[in-house]
Short mmCIF file of C-alpha atoms and ligand atoms in Angstrom, two decimals:
data_model
loop_
_atom_site.label_atom_id
_atom_site.label_comp_id
_atom_site.label_asym_id
_atom_site.label_seq_id
_atom_site.Cartn_x
_atom_site.Cartn_y
_atom_site.Cartn_z
CA MET D 1 69.88 -46.70 -114.90
CA THR D 2 69.72 -50.48 -115.37
CA GLY D 3 70.87 -50.11 -118.95
CA ILE D 4 73.93 -48.20 -117.89
CA ARG D 5 74.72 -50.70 -115.14
CA LEU D 6 74.40 -53.58 -117.58
CA ARG D 7 76.77 -51.95 -120.05
CA VAL D 8 79.32 -51.29 -117.31
CA ALA D 9 79.08 -54.92 -116.21
CA LEU D 10 79.61 -56.16 -119.77
CA VAL D 11 82.65 -53.96 -120.21
CA LEU D 12 84.11 -55.27 -116.96
CA ILE D 13 83.50 -58.89 -117.96
CA GLY D 14 85.10 -58.20 -121.33
CA LEU D 15 88.23 -56.84 -119.68
CA ALA D 16 88.40 -59.72 -117.22
CA VAL D 17 88.20 -62.33 -120.00
CA THR D 18 90.88 -60.56 -122.06
CA SER D 19 93.35 -60.35 -119.21
CA ALA D 20 92.63 -63.85 -117.90
CA ALA D 21 93.19 -65.37 -121.34
CA SER D 22 96.34 -63.42 -122.08
CA ASP D 23 97.87 -63.80 -118.63
CA ALA D 24 97.56 -67.58 -118.66
CA GLU D 25 100.74 -68.01 -120.69
CA THR D 26 103.93 -69.02 -118.91
CA VAL D 27 107.12 -67.53 -120.35
CA VAL D 28 110.69 -68.43 -119.53
CA LEU D 29 113.77 -66.34 -120.27
CA LYS D 30 116.79 -68.61 -120.59
CA GLY D 31 120.54 -68.26 -120.91
CA GLY D 32 121.04 -64.54 -120.35
CA THR D 33 123.17 -62.78 -117.76
CA LEU D 34 120.91 -61.26 -115.13
CA TYR D 35 121.37 -58.12 -113.07
CA ALA D 36 118.48 -58.60 -110.66
CA SER D 37 118.86 -54.98 -109.53
CA ALA D 38 121.15 -52.04 -110.16
CA ASP D 39 123.52 -53.13 -107.39
CA ALA D 40 123.29 -56.93 -107.81
CA ALA D 41 126.15 -59.14 -108.98
CA ALA D 42 125.82 -60.65 -112.45
CA LEU D 43 124.08 -64.03 -112.56
CA PRO D 44 125.22 -65.83 -115.74
CA ASP D 45 123.04 -68.43 -117.49
CA ALA D 46 119.97 -67.23 -115.61
CA VAL D 47 116.44 -68.61 -115.83
CA ILE D 48 113.47 -66.33 -115.19
CA VAL D 49 110.00 -67.85 -115.13
CA ILE D 50 106.97 -65.61 -115.64
CA SER D 51 103.40 -66.72 -114.90
CA ASP D 52 100.27 -64.58 -114.76
CA GLY D 53 102.29 -61.43 -115.33
CA VAL D 54 104.48 -62.02 -112.29
CA ILE D 55 108.04 -63.34 -111.90
CA SER D 56 107.42 -66.76 -110.34
CA ALA D 57 111.01 -68.03 -110.19
CA VAL D 58 114.54 -66.72 -110.75
CA GLY D 59 117.80 -68.65 -110.55
CA LYS D 60 120.70 -70.33 -112.24
CA SER D 61 120.03 -72.75 -115.08
CA GLY D 62 119.40 -76.24 -113.68
CA GLU D 63 118.33 -74.88 -110.30
CA VAL D 64 114.90 -73.63 -111.39
CA SER D 65 112.12 -75.93 -112.52
CA VAL D 66 110.57 -74.76 -115.78
CA PRO D 67 106.96 -75.70 -116.61
CA ALA D 68 106.82 -77.96 -119.69
CA ASP D 69 104.34 -75.71 -121.55
CA ALA D 70 106.37 -72.52 -121.02
CA ARG D 71 107.20 -70.38 -124.04
CA ALA D 72 110.97 -69.95 -124.08
CA ILE D 73 112.80 -66.76 -125.03
CA ASP D 74 116.46 -67.49 -125.70
CA CYS D 75 118.59 -64.79 -124.06
CA SER D 76 122.01 -66.38 -124.72
CA GLY D 77 124.68 -63.71 -125.04
CA LYS D 78 122.24 -61.07 -123.80
CA THR D 79 121.67 -59.27 -120.50
CA VAL D 80 118.40 -59.16 -118.57
CA VAL D 81 117.46 -56.24 -116.30
CA ALA D 82 114.25 -54.85 -114.79
CA GLY D 83 111.88 -52.85 -117.01
CA PHE D 84 112.84 -49.21 -117.47
CA TRP D 85 111.02 -46.11 -116.24
CA ASN D 86 111.02 -42.88 -118.19
CA SER D 87 109.87 -40.35 -115.60
CA HIS D 88 109.42 -37.48 -118.09
CA VAL D 89 107.44 -38.07 -121.30
CA HIS D 90 104.49 -36.44 -123.07
CA PHE D 91 101.70 -38.06 -125.09
CA THR D 92 101.08 -34.88 -127.06
CA GLU D 93 102.14 -35.78 -130.61
CA HIS D 94 99.41 -35.82 -133.23
CA VAL D 95 99.28 -39.62 -133.30
CA TRP D 96 97.87 -39.64 -129.75
CA HIS D 97 94.88 -37.45 -130.63
CA ASN D 98 91.58 -39.24 -130.19
CA THR D 99 93.25 -42.39 -128.82
CA GLY D 100 89.96 -43.65 -127.43
CA ALA D 101 88.68 -44.37 -130.94
CA ALA D 102 91.81 -44.60 -133.11
CA PRO D 103 92.84 -47.99 -134.56
CA ALA D 104 95.23 -49.87 -132.26
CA ALA D 105 97.98 -50.78 -134.76
CA PRO D 106 99.37 -47.27 -135.43
CA LEU D 107 99.27 -46.53 -131.70
CA THR D 108 101.27 -49.67 -130.92
CA GLN D 109 103.69 -48.83 -133.72
CA HIS D 110 104.33 -45.30 -132.48
CA MET D 111 104.58 -46.53 -128.90
CA GLN D 112 107.34 -48.82 -130.17
CA GLU D 113 109.25 -46.04 -131.92
CA MET D 114 108.92 -43.67 -129.00
CA LEU D 115 109.13 -45.90 -125.92
CA THR D 116 108.94 -49.68 -125.95
CA ARG D 117 111.93 -50.28 -128.24
CA TRP D 118 113.98 -48.32 -125.72
CA GLY D 119 112.90 -50.65 -122.91
CA PHE D 120 110.28 -48.50 -121.17
CA THR D 121 107.66 -50.41 -119.20
CA THR D 122 106.51 -47.52 -116.96
CA VAL D 123 106.34 -43.84 -117.89
CA TRP D 124 105.29 -40.59 -116.23
CA ASP D 125 103.44 -38.35 -118.66
CA LEU D 126 104.18 -34.88 -117.28
CA GLY D 127 101.56 -33.07 -119.33
CA SER D 128 99.11 -34.00 -122.04
CA ASP D 129 95.38 -33.87 -122.72
CA PRO D 130 93.89 -36.47 -120.35
CA SER D 131 90.97 -36.99 -122.73
CA ASN D 132 93.56 -38.67 -124.98
CA THR D 133 95.91 -40.19 -122.43
CA LEU D 134 93.36 -41.70 -120.02
CA PRO D 135 91.70 -43.81 -122.80
CA LEU D 136 95.16 -44.72 -124.13
CA ARG D 137 96.20 -46.07 -120.75
CA LYS D 138 92.95 -48.02 -120.51
CA ARG D 139 93.55 -49.65 -123.91
CA ILE D 140 97.11 -50.58 -122.89
CA ALA D 141 95.86 -52.13 -119.65
CA ALA D 142 93.24 -54.09 -121.64
CA GLY D 143 95.94 -55.45 -123.97
CA GLU D 144 94.58 -53.72 -127.10
CA VAL D 145 97.63 -51.46 -127.50
CA ALA D 146 101.12 -52.73 -126.59
CA GLY D 147 102.66 -50.11 -124.36
CA PRO D 148 104.02 -49.18 -120.95
CA THR D 149 102.15 -48.52 -117.74
CA ILE D 150 101.27 -44.82 -117.89
CA LEU D 151 101.15 -42.45 -114.93
CA LEU D 152 99.88 -38.91 -115.47
CA ALA D 153 100.60 -35.53 -113.92
CA GLY D 154 98.16 -32.62 -114.31
CA ASN D 155 99.84 -29.28 -115.04
CA ILE D 156 99.38 -25.95 -113.26
CA PHE D 157 100.91 -22.71 -114.58
CA PRO D 158 101.47 -19.30 -112.97
CA LYS D 159 99.18 -16.49 -114.18
CA GLY D 160 100.53 -15.16 -117.48
CA GLY D 161 102.99 -18.07 -117.69
CA HIS D 162 101.91 -19.71 -120.93
CA PRO D 163 105.27 -21.08 -122.14
CA VAL D 164 106.24 -19.83 -125.62
CA TYR D 165 106.69 -23.39 -126.93
CA VAL D 166 103.07 -24.36 -126.13
CA PRO D 167 100.77 -23.29 -129.01
CA SER D 168 98.78 -20.24 -127.91
CA GLU D 169 95.43 -21.85 -128.78
CA VAL D 170 96.00 -24.58 -126.16
CA GLN D 171 94.09 -23.67 -123.00
CA LEU D 172 96.34 -23.95 -119.93
CA PRO D 173 95.29 -23.81 -116.28
CA GLU D 174 96.95 -20.57 -115.10
CA VAL D 175 96.42 -19.71 -111.45
CA ALA D 176 96.74 -16.39 -109.62
CA THR D 177 95.95 -17.47 -106.05
CA PRO D 178 96.56 -20.42 -103.69
CA GLU D 179 92.79 -21.11 -103.76
CA GLU D 180 92.86 -21.56 -107.53
CA ALA D 181 95.88 -23.86 -107.24
CA THR D 182 94.05 -25.93 -104.61
CA LYS D 183 91.04 -26.28 -106.89
CA TRP D 184 93.08 -27.28 -109.94
CA ALA D 185 95.11 -29.83 -107.98
CA ARG D 186 91.91 -31.39 -106.60
CA ASP D 187 90.28 -31.42 -110.03
CA TRP D 188 93.27 -33.07 -111.74
CA LEU D 189 93.49 -35.84 -109.14
CA ALA D 190 89.72 -36.37 -109.17
CA MET D 191 89.93 -36.77 -112.95
CA GLY D 192 92.28 -39.74 -112.54
CA GLU D 193 95.69 -38.06 -112.79
CA ASP D 194 98.34 -39.62 -110.53
CA GLY D 195 100.32 -36.48 -109.66
CA ILE D 196 100.72 -32.77 -110.28
CA LYS D 197 103.30 -30.81 -112.26
CA LEU D 198 103.87 -27.16 -111.45
CA PHE D 199 105.58 -24.62 -113.67
CA THR D 200 107.53 -22.89 -110.90
CA GLY D 201 109.24 -21.14 -113.81
CA ALA D 202 107.68 -20.72 -117.27
CA PHE D 203 109.87 -19.99 -120.31
CA MET D 204 108.64 -16.88 -122.15
CA GLY D 205 111.26 -16.64 -124.93
CA ASP D 206 112.79 -13.15 -125.12
CA LYS D 207 110.71 -11.99 -122.15
CA PRO D 208 111.62 -12.76 -118.51
CA VAL D 209 110.73 -16.12 -116.99
CA ILE D 210 107.40 -16.06 -115.13
CA ASN D 211 107.78 -17.72 -111.74
CA MET D 212 105.05 -19.17 -109.56
CA ASP D 213 104.52 -17.68 -106.12
CA PRO D 214 105.73 -20.23 -103.50
CA ALA D 215 102.41 -19.94 -101.60
CA ILE D 216 100.56 -20.96 -104.77
CA ALA D 217 102.91 -23.88 -105.33
CA LYS D 218 102.55 -24.96 -101.70
CA ALA D 219 98.74 -24.99 -101.96
CA ALA D 220 98.92 -27.51 -104.83
CA VAL D 221 101.60 -29.56 -103.06
CA ASP D 222 99.43 -29.80 -99.93
CA VAL D 223 96.50 -31.21 -101.95
CA ALA D 224 98.71 -33.79 -103.67
CA HIS D 225 100.56 -34.85 -100.53
CA ALA D 226 97.30 -35.24 -98.59
CA GLN D 227 96.35 -37.84 -101.23
CA GLY D 228 99.81 -39.46 -101.25
CA ARG D 229 100.58 -38.13 -104.74
CA PRO D 230 103.88 -36.74 -106.02
CA VAL D 231 104.47 -33.23 -107.35
CA PHE D 232 106.90 -32.46 -110.16
CA ALA D 233 108.09 -29.02 -111.19
CA HIS D 234 109.53 -27.40 -114.27
CA PRO D 235 111.96 -24.96 -112.59
CA GLN D 236 113.43 -23.03 -115.60
CA ASN D 237 115.65 -20.74 -113.48
CA LYS D 238 117.17 -20.24 -110.05
CA VAL D 239 113.98 -18.73 -108.59
CA GLY D 240 112.05 -21.73 -109.94
CA VAL D 241 114.44 -24.08 -108.11
CA GLU D 242 114.09 -22.03 -104.90
CA THR D 243 110.30 -22.29 -105.23
CA VAL D 244 110.55 -26.08 -105.58
CA ILE D 245 112.45 -26.19 -102.30
CA ALA D 246 110.27 -23.64 -100.48
CA SER D 247 107.03 -25.43 -101.42
CA ASP D 248 108.28 -29.02 -100.84
CA VAL D 249 107.84 -30.18 -104.45
CA ASP D 250 109.07 -33.79 -104.81
CA VAL D 251 110.77 -33.86 -108.21
CA LEU D 252 112.76 -31.37 -110.27
CA ALA D 253 111.60 -32.30 -113.79
CA HIS D 254 114.75 -30.80 -115.38
CA THR D 255 118.18 -29.53 -114.50
CA THR D 256 118.59 -25.76 -114.99
CA PRO D 257 120.81 -24.92 -117.99
CA SER D 258 120.84 -21.19 -117.21
CA GLU D 259 122.71 -21.86 -113.96
CA ARG D 260 126.22 -23.24 -113.70
CA ALA D 261 125.61 -25.10 -110.44
CA TYR D 262 123.24 -25.69 -107.54
CA THR D 263 124.21 -23.77 -104.41
CA ASP D 264 125.32 -25.64 -101.28
CA ASP D 265 122.16 -24.45 -99.57
CA GLN D 266 119.94 -25.78 -102.39
CA LEU D 267 121.71 -29.16 -102.26
CA ALA D 268 121.41 -29.40 -98.49
CA ARG D 269 117.71 -28.58 -98.56
CA CYS D 270 116.99 -30.96 -101.44
CA LYS D 271 118.70 -33.70 -99.46
CA ALA D 272 116.80 -32.90 -96.26
CA GLN D 273 113.47 -32.88 -98.13
CA GLY D 274 114.22 -35.95 -100.27
CA THR D 275 113.81 -34.09 -103.56
CA ALA D 276 114.56 -36.13 -106.71
CA LEU D 277 116.05 -34.91 -110.01
CA ILE D 278 115.23 -35.79 -113.62
CA PRO D 279 118.23 -34.42 -115.57
CA THR D 280 116.86 -34.44 -119.20
CA LEU D 281 120.41 -33.68 -120.41
CA GLY D 282 119.85 -34.63 -124.05
CA LEU D 283 116.98 -32.14 -124.26
CA PHE D 284 119.47 -29.28 -123.93
CA THR D 285 121.31 -30.41 -127.08
CA THR D 286 118.13 -29.61 -129.05
CA VAL D 287 117.24 -26.11 -127.85
CA VAL D 288 119.89 -23.92 -129.54
CA LEU D 289 121.79 -24.19 -132.83
CA ASP D 290 125.15 -22.76 -131.72
CA PRO D 291 127.33 -25.73 -130.68
CA ASN D 292 129.35 -23.53 -128.30
CA VAL D 293 126.20 -22.59 -126.41
CA THR D 294 125.06 -26.22 -126.41
CA ASN D 295 128.40 -27.30 -124.95
CA ARG D 296 128.00 -24.73 -122.19
CA LEU D 297 124.45 -25.88 -121.38
CA ILE D 298 125.56 -29.50 -121.26
CA ALA D 299 128.57 -28.72 -119.06
CA ALA D 300 126.28 -26.87 -116.62
CA THR D 301 123.60 -29.55 -116.49
CA VAL D 302 126.06 -32.46 -116.24
CA ASN D 303 127.69 -30.56 -113.37
CA GLN D 304 124.32 -30.19 -111.62
CA LEU D 305 123.61 -33.90 -112.05
CA LYS D 306 127.00 -34.77 -110.55
CA GLN D 307 126.51 -32.37 -107.61
CA PHE D 308 123.01 -33.71 -106.97
CA SER D 309 124.02 -37.37 -107.13
CA ASP D 310 127.25 -36.95 -105.13
CA ASN D 311 125.14 -35.22 -102.48
CA GLY D 312 123.05 -38.41 -102.15
CA GLY D 313 120.00 -37.18 -104.10
CA THR D 314 117.74 -39.57 -106.02
CA VAL D 315 118.20 -39.38 -109.80
CA LEU D 316 115.33 -40.46 -112.07
CA PHE D 317 115.87 -41.12 -115.79
CA GLY D 318 113.75 -38.93 -118.07
CA THR D 319 114.03 -37.50 -121.58
CA ASP D 320 111.00 -35.22 -122.20
CA VAL D 321 110.30 -37.42 -125.22
CA GLY D 322 107.05 -36.43 -126.92
CA PHE D 323 108.12 -32.81 -126.48
CA THR D 324 111.39 -33.74 -128.21
CA THR D 325 111.36 -36.24 -131.05
CA GLN D 326 114.73 -37.61 -130.02
CA TYR D 327 113.49 -41.09 -129.11
CA ASP D 328 116.87 -42.84 -129.07
CA THR D 329 118.15 -42.95 -125.48
CA THR D 330 121.83 -43.51 -126.37
CA GLN D 331 122.79 -39.85 -126.00
CA GLU D 332 120.96 -39.45 -122.69
CA VAL D 333 122.64 -42.45 -121.02
CA GLN D 334 126.03 -41.37 -122.37
CA LEU D 335 125.62 -37.80 -121.10
CA MET D 336 124.44 -39.10 -117.71
CA HIS D 337 127.50 -41.36 -117.62
CA ARG D 338 129.71 -38.22 -117.59
CA ALA D 339 128.41 -37.69 -114.04
CA LEU D 340 127.29 -41.16 -112.93
CA SER D 341 128.58 -44.74 -112.95
CA GLU D 342 126.95 -47.33 -115.23
CA ARG D 343 125.20 -48.80 -112.18
CA GLN D 344 123.89 -45.38 -111.17
CA VAL D 345 122.44 -44.85 -114.65
CA LEU D 346 120.81 -48.29 -114.46
CA ALA D 347 119.42 -47.40 -111.02
CA SER D 348 117.87 -44.19 -112.43
CA LEU D 349 115.97 -46.39 -114.91
CA THR D 350 114.88 -49.11 -112.45
CA THR D 351 115.35 -49.24 -108.68
CA ASN D 352 115.32 -45.46 -108.04
CA PRO D 353 111.91 -44.70 -109.61
CA ALA D 354 110.36 -47.88 -108.16
CA ARG D 355 111.45 -46.83 -104.68
CA PHE D 356 110.72 -43.13 -105.11
CA PHE D 357 107.23 -43.65 -106.55
CA LYS D 358 106.46 -46.45 -104.07
CA ALA D 359 106.02 -49.29 -106.56
CA PRO D 360 107.25 -52.14 -104.32
CA LYS D 361 106.80 -54.82 -107.02
CA LYS D 362 108.81 -52.99 -109.68
CA GLY D 363 112.45 -52.09 -110.31
CA LYS D 364 114.00 -55.52 -109.63
CA VAL D 365 113.96 -59.00 -111.14
CA GLU D 366 112.99 -61.08 -108.15
CA GLN D 367 110.40 -63.71 -107.35
CA GLY D 368 106.99 -62.10 -106.74
CA PHE D 369 107.85 -58.91 -108.64
CA ASP D 370 105.90 -57.67 -111.68
CA ALA D 371 107.21 -59.27 -114.88
CA ASP D 372 108.49 -55.99 -116.33
CA LEU D 373 111.79 -56.87 -117.99
CA VAL D 374 114.24 -55.68 -120.61
CA VAL D 375 116.57 -57.97 -122.58
CA LEU D 376 119.63 -56.04 -123.80
CA ASP D 377 121.99 -57.04 -126.61
CA GLY D 378 125.03 -56.19 -124.51
CA ASP D 379 126.15 -55.72 -120.91
CA PRO D 380 125.32 -52.17 -119.73
CA LEU D 381 128.06 -52.29 -117.09
CA ALA D 382 130.65 -52.87 -119.84
CA ASP D 383 129.25 -50.05 -122.00
CA VAL D 384 126.49 -47.75 -120.78
CA GLY D 385 125.31 -47.35 -124.41
CA ASN D 386 124.05 -50.95 -124.21
CA LEU D 387 121.14 -49.61 -122.12
CA ALA D 388 119.76 -48.36 -125.45
CA LYS D 389 120.33 -51.65 -127.33
CA VAL D 390 117.09 -53.41 -126.52
CA SER D 391 116.29 -56.86 -127.84
CA THR D 392 112.99 -57.52 -126.02
CA THR D 393 110.72 -55.49 -123.74
CA ILE D 394 108.24 -57.32 -121.51
CA ARG D 395 105.53 -55.67 -119.42
CA ALA D 396 103.33 -57.67 -117.04
CA GLY D 397 104.56 -60.85 -118.71
CA HIS D 398 103.69 -59.74 -122.25
CA VAL D 399 106.23 -59.03 -124.94
CA ILE D 400 105.50 -55.41 -125.93
CA TYR D 401 108.58 -55.03 -128.15
CA GLN D 402 110.68 -57.59 -129.98
CA LYS D 403 113.61 -56.48 -132.12
CA PRO D 404 112.98 -57.70 -135.67
ZN1 ZN X 1 108.26 -32.00 -120.43
#
């Protein structure tokens, strides 16, 4: 007993020393044009001071006092925005296996390729093995691996709904009753997951989609909501979308390429319930080879995004990266821009997820906010593709990606 307590205490002290030492640095970003939020006016020649992982001052050059020992990052000619959220990723690639014990350098390197060089400082992992992802998140928090803040959602599938793209040897929690859904939702959250993801529709290849009974979905939603946790859903088809609405799921994790449009009734109910949408448009360019089919899927999903956004729904940026190996976000922001303004795309990466997921110190570049920042090579309001041209990514005051 004492031995265990002592070891826990030592680990805690170790973490405290690491973070105290590394947070002591003061960093100043100088000379860039700042968009403090997705709807803010441009502030040219901005100065942003970061101390102890927090934004301690923001203003125009000459109007902000900069500590003499601050490390300066020259942002001249560049644009500074809040750190990006990717609300749909997966840490399932082979490199993430055994992340508790794996050497840090390859993990940091892959994190860079997959996420940090695209500006991501917070991500929602919508399905992975928590025995890999929980230790990974711990090592990021301790500063051993340079990466984003990771939030996790535990998955629940309908009975018989093992999606064809998930290897058959992977054990999935399939539930047949509301009681089983309740138990799984409780177990996932007790394990340290931050939310739940339901397969309200599971893709079975040539066979019909398997949908989840709304009463089963509702049982899991009730557990999550009682603990203040969000629920995502993979809808797959129209019935899957209806189940999201009927069971008060919070986030549609994809648009629905098999449907041309959301119905007026679906839009009205999503609005009334405050449902959010992650479009994952680029994903649908990877699922079939025939370019004519791809064009049809994209037209349908862009249309859904436009309907959803015009209706006042919250849009959250997400790519399903980890499931897809398309890490570059250029295509996703360009496809989203067919339906949304540049500012709306920026909002989906910053202010929208911070508000939706109740992270009051994230999503904006303001005094007292977390020092999660992205320095872009060009102005994203002039060309939405500049959202993918990242020069520097900073999380909690630490540079986690620097363009070579
Ligand atoms: Zn996914």
